[in-house]
Amino acid sequence: MMMLAANVEKEPTFWQSVMEIDWKVVGKATNETLYMLGYSLLFTVILGLLLGVLLFLTSDKQLLGGKFYARIIYGALSLLVNVLRSVPFVILMILIMPFTKFLVGTKIGVVGAIPPLVVAAAPFFARLVESALREVDRGVIEAATAMGASKGMIVLHVLLREARTGLIAAVTITAVTLVSYTAMSGVIGGGGLGDLAMRYGYQRFMIEVMAVTVLLMLILVQILQMVGDALVRYFSRR
Amino acid sequence: MNGLQQGVFRLIELIDIEKAYIRKKAEPFVALRGVNLKLEKGEIFGVIGRSGAGKSTLLRSINLLERPTSGTVIVGGVDLTALGEKELQEKRKKIGMIFQHFNLLSTATVRDNIAFPLKISKLSSKAIKERVDELLELVGLTAQQHQYPSQLSGGQKQRVGIARALANDPEVLLCDEATSALDPQTTDSILSLLKDINRKMGITILLITHEMAVIRSICDRVAVMEHGQIVESGTVLDVFLNPVHSITKEFVSEVSDTLGNDTLSAFEGDGRVVRINFRGEQTYEPVLYETVRGTNATFAILQGTVSRMKDVPYGQLIVELRGSDDDVDRIIAELKTRGLAVNEL
């Protein structure tokens, strides 16, 4: 009984611990996560869009499809995408460290996390782009061809335009995936909420820090999804 | 055709068009086998056939949406098959096309859909605005210009398609089953719009369809396709009144007011039964009465129709002539000298 009473006396409750969390640290980590998410999403969308459009155009029965060089390009890109997508993110991060160092000058920290995030997410996003473009009515592409539109115009004014809701949905899914990737980058000192959860929650057994981090990431994902859905509704014309 | 006699400019010429699709683990599928087709400037030409006859492939080979395996496609004196990509794109701007399923940009308003081909032609935004206003007026959609395709009826969507196809002042308008997804009333209004456009702007129209009614209401000439070949062609009236090929006869019999022999098979009369074809203004003259009046023979009309093919009146009567053989022979000869086609059944 004595022991138990002493324990109650010494050990702060969960809520007391939550009150004692250093919110400055949490705020800094949140900022870092947003920073990583923002930049990696930006570069992922740019690279993935290019890659996805190329995959789509060179795939069978599409604008460039059937030609010999298109088959080669499609085969090569498809293989690259599959390889990158099959390597688990944590491993990928370690594997491309030399490349990361070459690109941004550091292997760790928030900046060092961005290249592996992009390398991991861009192929994923590219596949989503490819399938969103496949949803575009072939008849509309045919009509544009019959009007004398060049392939570049068809991509810009028909494909990307008609696929826009699918593309927004793809960006949303990718952003949510990136949130969890940024958390994983904490494993190798990437910074952000994941890093915080690792150092405090896992290594120092501070459950409350882990809980707060998870909660913050949940809120982040929720906001991303809601914004994405709202944009899809706004741009939908069906 | 006047055009043929006067040697009027030949707008489209397809020479020995063959199209084969390579298939995996199967013989190539041959969609077109040596098709030849000539279109005169300003005419409305119809191609009719069942699905799979190759008519859609034929239409698409004119603007090279489907590049023929062999053969030559000449539009406005230019061999399209010899053109590079850029030149072909330029030429396509002068070949309008409308589709069964309209193929409009779902994310663009009526106005922006019509403006799209003009944007491709890199017109100034002022010129685009003026041209789109004209086209909206032409197809009667000025009030709907800010709506999206999903808010329009099928007929309205096809009007947008027509306006879009006409935007760059094409020489020819290709219609790919343009009315097949529409109800009969809407079909009529779209067909009369096409007829108007042909008349006012002199645009040559090539349409493909599986409905004889479409051919009858607007076409000048028709070609009938089966198994990748044109099996019969000529002016609509000729093909309609004297179908030769069995598939043509099927198409003709689909249109309700033409005459078949099936209803006559049960008929047993004393006299001789003849089919008389009228065409032109003669259709409305009392030719039969005048011819029979001078003899002792009489006649009974067994079946008959009087109608119009596009704008040409025509009639077809199946008549039993009762009287002496001499009289009947005289009547038939007299009818023939008046320019009617008479066939004894």
mmCIF file of C-alpha atoms in Angstrom, chain B residues 95-249:
data_model
loop_
_atom_site.group_PDB
_atom_site.id
_atom_site.type_symbol
_atom_site.label_atom_id
_atom_site.label_comp_id
_atom_site.label_asym_id
_atom_site.label_seq_id
_atom_site.Cartn_x
_atom_site.Cartn_y
_atom_site.Cartn_z
ATOM 1 C CA ILE B 95 -11.773 19.467 -92.282
ATOM 2 C CA GLY B 96 -14.510 19.770 -89.666
ATOM 3 C CA MET B 97 -15.768 16.692 -87.877
ATOM 4 C CA ILE B 98 -18.703 15.903 -85.619
ATOM 5 C CA PHE B 99 -19.214 12.747 -83.619
ATOM 6 C CA GLN B 100 -21.923 10.402 -82.417
ATOM 7 C CA HIS B 101 -21.037 11.090 -78.784
ATOM 8 C CA PHE B 102 -20.265 14.776 -79.410
ATOM 9 C CA ASN B 103 -16.798 14.586 -77.791
ATOM 10 C CA LEU B 104 -16.981 17.995 -76.125
ATOM 11 C CA LEU B 105 -14.619 19.180 -73.424
ATOM 12 C CA SER B 106 -16.615 18.449 -70.272
ATOM 13 C CA THR B 107 -14.660 21.055 -68.301
ATOM 14 C CA ALA B 108 -15.317 23.877 -70.754
ATOM 15 C CA THR B 109 -18.445 25.965 -71.301
ATOM 16 C CA VAL B 110 -20.317 25.957 -74.605
ATOM 17 C CA ARG B 111 -18.485 29.159 -75.488
ATOM 18 C CA ASP B 112 -15.040 27.782 -74.633
ATOM 19 C CA ASN B 113 -15.727 24.560 -76.511
ATOM 20 C CA ILE B 114 -16.491 26.514 -79.668
ATOM 21 C CA ALA B 115 -13.480 28.773 -79.076
ATOM 22 C CA PHE B 116 -11.116 25.810 -78.722
ATOM 23 C CA PRO B 117 -10.354 25.215 -82.434
ATOM 24 C CA LEU B 118 -9.877 28.976 -82.867
ATOM 25 C CA LYS B 119 -7.371 28.976 -80.031
ATOM 26 C CA ILE B 120 -5.555 26.155 -81.795
ATOM 27 C CA SER B 121 -5.435 28.370 -84.887
ATOM 28 C CA LYS B 122 -3.906 31.089 -82.680
ATOM 29 C CA LEU B 123 -6.470 33.768 -83.468
ATOM 30 C CA SER B 124 -6.518 36.940 -81.378
ATOM 31 C CA SER B 125 -8.954 36.899 -78.481
ATOM 32 C CA LYS B 126 -10.989 39.650 -80.148
ATOM 33 C CA ALA B 127 -11.314 37.651 -83.361
ATOM 34 C CA ILE B 128 -12.204 34.550 -81.347
ATOM 35 C CA LYS B 129 -14.926 36.410 -79.474
ATOM 36 C CA GLU B 130 -16.514 37.699 -82.682
ATOM 37 C CA ARG B 131 -16.372 34.331 -84.436
ATOM 38 C CA VAL B 132 -17.794 32.474 -81.431
ATOM 39 C CA ASP B 133 -20.686 34.960 -81.230
ATOM 40 C CA GLU B 134 -21.469 34.283 -84.909
ATOM 41 C CA LEU B 135 -21.341 30.533 -84.428
ATOM 42 C CA LEU B 136 -23.503 30.630 -81.288
ATOM 43 C CA GLU B 137 -26.066 32.565 -83.300
ATOM 44 C CA LEU B 138 -25.849 30.103 -86.196
ATOM 45 C CA VAL B 139 -26.592 27.061 -84.044
ATOM 46 C CA GLY B 140 -29.012 28.908 -81.750
ATOM 47 C CA LEU B 141 -27.156 28.480 -78.469
ATOM 48 C CA THR B 142 -26.453 32.090 -77.532
ATOM 49 C CA ALA B 143 -28.559 31.713 -74.380
ATOM 50 C CA GLN B 144 -26.659 28.578 -73.288
ATOM 51 C CA GLN B 145 -23.155 29.898 -73.964
ATOM 52 C CA HIS B 146 -22.038 29.828 -70.333
ATOM 53 C CA GLN B 147 -23.398 26.363 -69.565
ATOM 54 C CA TYR B 148 -21.345 23.201 -69.386
ATOM 55 C CA PRO B 149 -22.001 20.190 -71.664
ATOM 56 C CA SER B 150 -23.461 18.160 -68.772
ATOM 57 C CA GLN B 151 -26.237 20.754 -68.517
ATOM 58 C CA LEU B 152 -27.242 20.396 -72.182
ATOM 59 C CA SER B 153 -29.549 18.015 -74.036
ATOM 60 C CA GLY B 154 -28.152 15.694 -76.708
ATOM 61 C CA GLY B 155 -29.346 17.921 -79.514
ATOM 62 C CA GLN B 156 -27.782 20.983 -77.912
ATOM 63 C CA LYS B 157 -24.503 19.117 -77.457
ATOM 64 C CA GLN B 158 -24.468 18.202 -81.145
ATOM 65 C CA ARG B 159 -25.115 21.851 -81.999
ATOM 66 C CA VAL B 160 -22.039 22.769 -79.988
ATOM 67 C CA GLY B 161 -20.171 20.061 -81.909
ATOM 68 C CA ILE B 162 -21.347 21.527 -85.217
ATOM 69 C CA ALA B 163 -20.408 25.084 -84.215
ATOM 70 C CA ARG B 164 -16.997 23.855 -83.095
ATOM 71 C CA ALA B 165 -16.471 21.955 -86.361
ATOM 72 C CA LEU B 166 -17.385 25.024 -88.417
ATOM 73 C CA ALA B 167 -15.215 27.441 -86.435
ATOM 74 C CA ASN B 168 -12.242 27.409 -88.805
ATOM 75 C CA ASP B 169 -14.368 27.672 -91.975
ATOM 76 C CA PRO B 170 -13.779 24.128 -93.183
ATOM 77 C CA GLU B 171 -14.219 22.995 -96.774
ATOM 78 C CA VAL B 172 -15.818 19.778 -95.688
ATOM 79 C CA LEU B 173 -17.728 18.523 -92.680
ATOM 80 C CA LEU B 174 -17.368 14.874 -91.711
ATOM 81 C CA CYS B 175 -20.288 13.504 -89.704
ATOM 82 C CA ASP B 176 -19.647 10.289 -87.797
ATOM 83 C CA GLU B 177 -23.099 8.878 -86.955
ATOM 84 C CA ALA B 178 -23.944 12.397 -85.860
ATOM 85 C CA THR B 179 -27.588 11.682 -85.129
ATOM 86 C CA SER B 180 -27.412 8.077 -83.938
ATOM 87 C CA ALA B 181 -27.521 9.029 -80.254
ATOM 88 C CA LEU B 182 -30.474 11.384 -80.701
ATOM 89 C CA ASP B 183 -34.236 10.915 -80.639
ATOM 90 C CA PRO B 184 -36.181 11.288 -83.935
ATOM 91 C CA GLN B 185 -37.310 14.903 -83.395
ATOM 92 C CA THR B 186 -33.822 16.030 -82.419
ATOM 93 C CA THR B 187 -32.399 14.088 -85.358
ATOM 94 C CA ASP B 188 -34.669 16.036 -87.704
ATOM 95 C CA SER B 189 -33.622 19.379 -86.265
ATOM 96 C CA ILE B 190 -29.915 18.506 -86.495
ATOM 97 C CA LEU B 191 -30.346 17.258 -90.069
ATOM 98 C CA SER B 192 -32.128 20.425 -91.123
ATOM 99 C CA LEU B 193 -29.360 22.469 -89.498
ATOM 100 C CA LEU B 194 -26.815 20.512 -91.559
ATOM 101 C CA LYS B 195 -28.865 21.052 -94.707
ATOM 102 C CA ASP B 196 -29.007 24.801 -93.966
ATOM 103 C CA ILE B 197 -25.276 24.978 -93.434
ATOM 104 C CA ASN B 198 -24.679 23.138 -96.682
ATOM 105 C CA ARG B 199 -26.965 25.494 -98.558
ATOM 106 C CA LYS B 200 -25.848 28.778 -97.009
ATOM 107 C CA MET B 201 -22.140 28.179 -96.714
ATOM 108 C CA GLY B 202 -21.631 25.689 -99.517
ATOM 109 C CA ILE B 203 -19.821 23.299 -97.214
ATOM 110 C CA THR B 204 -19.475 19.769 -98.547
ATOM 111 C CA ILE B 205 -20.791 17.189 -96.111
ATOM 112 C CA LEU B 206 -19.859 13.554 -95.868
ATOM 113 C CA LEU B 207 -21.901 11.632 -93.362
ATOM 114 C CA ILE B 208 -22.014 8.037 -92.331
ATOM 115 C CA THR B 209 -25.064 6.433 -90.812
ATOM 116 C CA HIS B 210 -26.916 3.177 -90.452
ATOM 117 C CA GLU B 211 -30.292 4.845 -90.914
ATOM 118 C CA MET B 212 -31.789 5.115 -94.392
ATOM 119 C CA ALA B 213 -34.067 7.894 -93.142
ATOM 120 C CA VAL B 214 -31.026 10.131 -92.620
ATOM 121 C CA ILE B 215 -29.808 9.466 -96.157
ATOM 122 C CA ARG B 216 -33.245 10.130 -97.585
ATOM 123 C CA SER B 217 -33.801 13.410 -95.806
ATOM 124 C CA ILE B 218 -30.560 15.244 -96.638
ATOM 125 C CA CYS B 219 -28.209 13.397 -98.988
ATOM 126 C CA ASP B 220 -27.659 14.029 -102.688
ATOM 127 C CA ARG B 221 -25.678 10.883 -103.293
ATOM 128 C CA VAL B 222 -25.191 7.700 -101.344
ATOM 129 C CA ALA B 223 -22.775 4.808 -101.180
ATOM 130 C CA VAL B 224 -23.700 1.509 -99.561
ATOM 131 C CA MET B 225 -20.942 -0.371 -97.757
ATOM 132 C CA GLU B 226 -20.588 -3.983 -96.767
ATOM 133 C CA HIS B 227 -17.508 -5.953 -95.660
ATOM 134 C CA GLY B 228 -15.160 -3.021 -96.254
ATOM 135 C CA GLN B 229 -16.318 -2.328 -99.786
ATOM 136 C CA ILE B 230 -18.706 0.036 -101.498
ATOM 137 C CA VAL B 231 -21.252 -2.305 -103.075
ATOM 138 C CA GLU B 232 -23.559 0.266 -104.616
ATOM 139 C CA SER B 233 -23.569 4.006 -105.128
ATOM 140 C CA GLY B 234 -25.376 6.724 -107.022
ATOM 141 C CA THR B 235 -27.883 9.491 -106.513
ATOM 142 C CA VAL B 236 -30.120 8.801 -103.546
ATOM 143 C CA LEU B 237 -33.221 8.636 -105.745
ATOM 144 C CA ASP B 238 -31.674 6.072 -108.095
ATOM 145 C CA VAL B 239 -30.435 3.871 -105.310
ATOM 146 C CA PHE B 240 -33.679 4.259 -103.432
ATOM 147 C CA LEU B 241 -35.996 3.438 -106.295
ATOM 148 C CA ASN B 242 -33.861 0.750 -107.911
ATOM 149 C CA PRO B 243 -31.811 -0.948 -105.224
ATOM 150 C CA VAL B 244 -29.680 -3.707 -106.733
ATOM 151 C CA HIS B 245 -27.602 -5.233 -103.946
ATOM 152 C CA SER B 246 -29.394 -7.240 -101.279
ATOM 153 C CA ILE B 247 -28.034 -5.091 -98.427
ATOM 154 C CA THR B 248 -29.311 -1.980 -100.211
ATOM 155 C CA LYS B 249 -32.734 -3.556 -100.537
#
